[in-house]
mmCIF file of C-alpha atoms in Angstrom:
data_model
loop_
_atom_site.group_PDB
_atom_site.id
_atom_site.type_symbol
_atom_site.label_atom_id
_atom_site.label_comp_id
_atom_site.label_asym_id
_atom_site.label_seq_id
_atom_site.Cartn_x
_atom_site.Cartn_y
_atom_site.Cartn_z
ATOM 1 C CA MET A 26 -8.561 2.549 -5.844
ATOM 2 C CA ALA A 27 -5.476 4.521 -4.845
ATOM 3 C CA ILE A 28 -2.855 3.121 -2.493
ATOM 4 C CA TYR A 29 -3.937 5.619 0.154
ATOM 5 C CA ASP A 30 -7.444 4.154 0.172
ATOM 6 C CA LYS A 31 -6.017 0.790 1.239
ATOM 7 C CA ALA A 32 -5.385 2.144 4.699
ATOM 8 C CA SER A 33 -9.117 2.564 5.144
ATOM 9 C CA PRO A 34 -10.611 0.984 8.262
ATOM 10 C CA ASN A 35 -11.929 -2.261 6.793
ATOM 11 C CA PRO A 36 -9.504 -4.144 4.521
ATOM 12 C CA LEU A 37 -11.718 -7.232 4.899
ATOM 13 C CA GLN A 38 -14.021 -5.688 2.305
ATOM 14 C CA TRP A 39 -11.322 -5.591 -0.366
ATOM 15 C CA THR A 40 -12.193 -7.256 -3.643
ATOM 16 C CA ARG A 41 -9.812 -9.479 -5.584
ATOM 17 C CA GLU A 42 -9.154 -6.558 -7.886
ATOM 18 C CA ASP A 43 -8.205 -4.405 -4.890
ATOM 19 C CA ILE A 44 -5.747 -7.030 -3.660
ATOM 20 C CA VAL A 45 -4.156 -7.429 -7.092
ATOM 21 C CA GLU A 46 -3.912 -3.656 -7.466
ATOM 22 C CA TYR A 47 -2.311 -3.277 -4.046
ATOM 23 C CA ILE A 48 0.221 -6.059 -4.665
ATOM 24 C CA LEU A 49 1.137 -4.524 -8.033
ATOM 25 C CA LEU A 50 1.558 -1.100 -6.417
ATOM 26 C CA LEU A 51 3.816 -2.535 -3.741
ATOM 27 C CA CYS A 52 5.850 -4.491 -6.289
ATOM 28 C CA ALA A 53 6.496 -1.249 -8.171
ATOM 29 C CA VAL A 54 8.853 -0.338 -5.325
ATOM 30 C CA GLU A 55 10.562 -3.727 -4.910
ATOM 31 C CA THR A 56 8.779 -5.298 -1.978
ATOM 32 C CA LYS A 57 9.751 -8.220 0.254
ATOM 33 C CA PHE A 58 7.269 -10.898 1.324
ATOM 34 C CA ASP A 59 7.445 -9.781 4.957
ATOM 35 C CA ASP A 60 6.573 -6.227 3.917
ATOM 36 C CA LEU A 61 3.603 -7.498 1.932
ATOM 37 C CA MET A 62 2.392 -9.456 4.944
ATOM 38 C CA ARG A 63 2.787 -6.465 7.231
ATOM 39 C CA LEU A 64 0.971 -4.104 4.859
ATOM 40 C CA MET A 65 -1.803 -6.544 3.980
ATOM 41 C CA ILE A 66 -2.967 -7.284 7.501
ATOM 42 C CA SER A 67 -6.152 -9.049 6.456
ATOM 43 C CA SER A 68 -4.338 -11.616 4.323
ATOM 44 C CA SER A 69 -2.983 -14.958 5.450
ATOM 45 C CA PRO A 70 0.471 -16.045 4.227
ATOM 46 C CA THR A 71 -1.110 -18.890 2.259
ATOM 47 C CA ILE A 72 -3.535 -16.625 0.399
ATOM 48 C CA LEU A 73 -0.855 -14.026 -0.279
ATOM 49 C CA LYS A 74 1.467 -16.714 -1.658
ATOM 50 C CA LYS A 75 -1.306 -17.872 -4.014
ATOM 51 C CA TYR A 76 -1.802 -14.332 -5.317
ATOM 52 C CA LEU A 77 1.946 -13.927 -5.805
ATOM 53 C CA PHE A 78 2.193 -17.288 -7.577
ATOM 54 C CA TYR A 79 -0.568 -16.383 -10.043
ATOM 55 C CA LEU A 80 0.801 -12.895 -10.651
ATOM 56 C CA ILE A 81 4.204 -14.436 -11.418
ATOM 57 C CA ASP A 82 2.583 -17.145 -13.547
ATOM 58 C CA TYR A 83 0.746 -14.514 -15.608
ATOM 59 C CA ASP A 84 4.002 -12.562 -16.033
ATOM 60 C CA LEU A 85 2.721 -9.523 -14.108
ATOM 61 C CA ILE A 86 5.431 -9.600 -11.421
ATOM 62 C CA SER A 87 8.742 -11.340 -10.930
ATOM 63 C CA TYR A 88 10.783 -12.471 -7.952
ATOM 64 C CA SER A 89 14.451 -11.669 -7.556
ATOM 65 C CA GLY A 90 15.888 -14.438 -5.395
ATOM 66 C CA GLN A 91 19.180 -12.621 -4.986
ATOM 67 C CA LYS A 92 17.534 -9.487 -3.526
ATOM 68 C CA ARG A 93 14.505 -11.404 -2.142
ATOM 69 C CA VAL A 94 12.055 -8.877 -3.588
ATOM 70 C CA TYR A 95 9.023 -8.909 -5.857
ATOM 71 C CA LEU A 96 9.105 -6.575 -8.863
ATOM 72 C CA ILE A 97 6.378 -5.397 -11.197
ATOM 73 C CA LYS A 98 6.829 -6.240 -14.889
ATOM 74 C CA ASP A 99 5.632 -4.370 -17.975
ATOM 75 C CA LYS A 100 2.428 -6.409 -18.234
ATOM 76 C CA GLY A 101 1.794 -5.706 -14.554
ATOM 77 C CA LEU A 102 2.234 -1.981 -15.136
ATOM 78 C CA GLU A 103 -0.249 -2.134 -18.016
ATOM 79 C CA LEU A 104 -2.811 -3.957 -15.866
ATOM 80 C CA LEU A 105 -2.255 -1.576 -12.953
ATOM 81 C CA SER A 106 -2.760 1.380 -15.272
ATOM 82 C CA ARG A 107 -6.046 -0.086 -16.562
ATOM 83 C CA ILE A 108 -7.297 -0.790 -13.046
ATOM 84 C CA MET A 109 -6.463 2.715 -11.900
ATOM 85 C CA MET A 110 -8.131 4.309 -14.922
ATOM 86 C CA GLU A 111 -11.319 2.342 -14.235
ATOM 87 C CA ASN A 112 -11.389 3.647 -10.694
#
């Protein structure tokens, strides 16, 4: 699902794969937590933090404390590429 599709009327119907894809897309452009919260209106801070924790734990994204941004890593780019090819 492309990033443009995420603006569709009902984000409550997103699957886990959609959420992971969207987070990875946003991390490709160095995103802050507040930006993630603003762009993912259907997500609670607690749920979003869990997704971010697991994506960091699986080495798909990283967090730069100095810049306070989340960044996609090589493994994250590979996963994002696979997800996008399947869609």
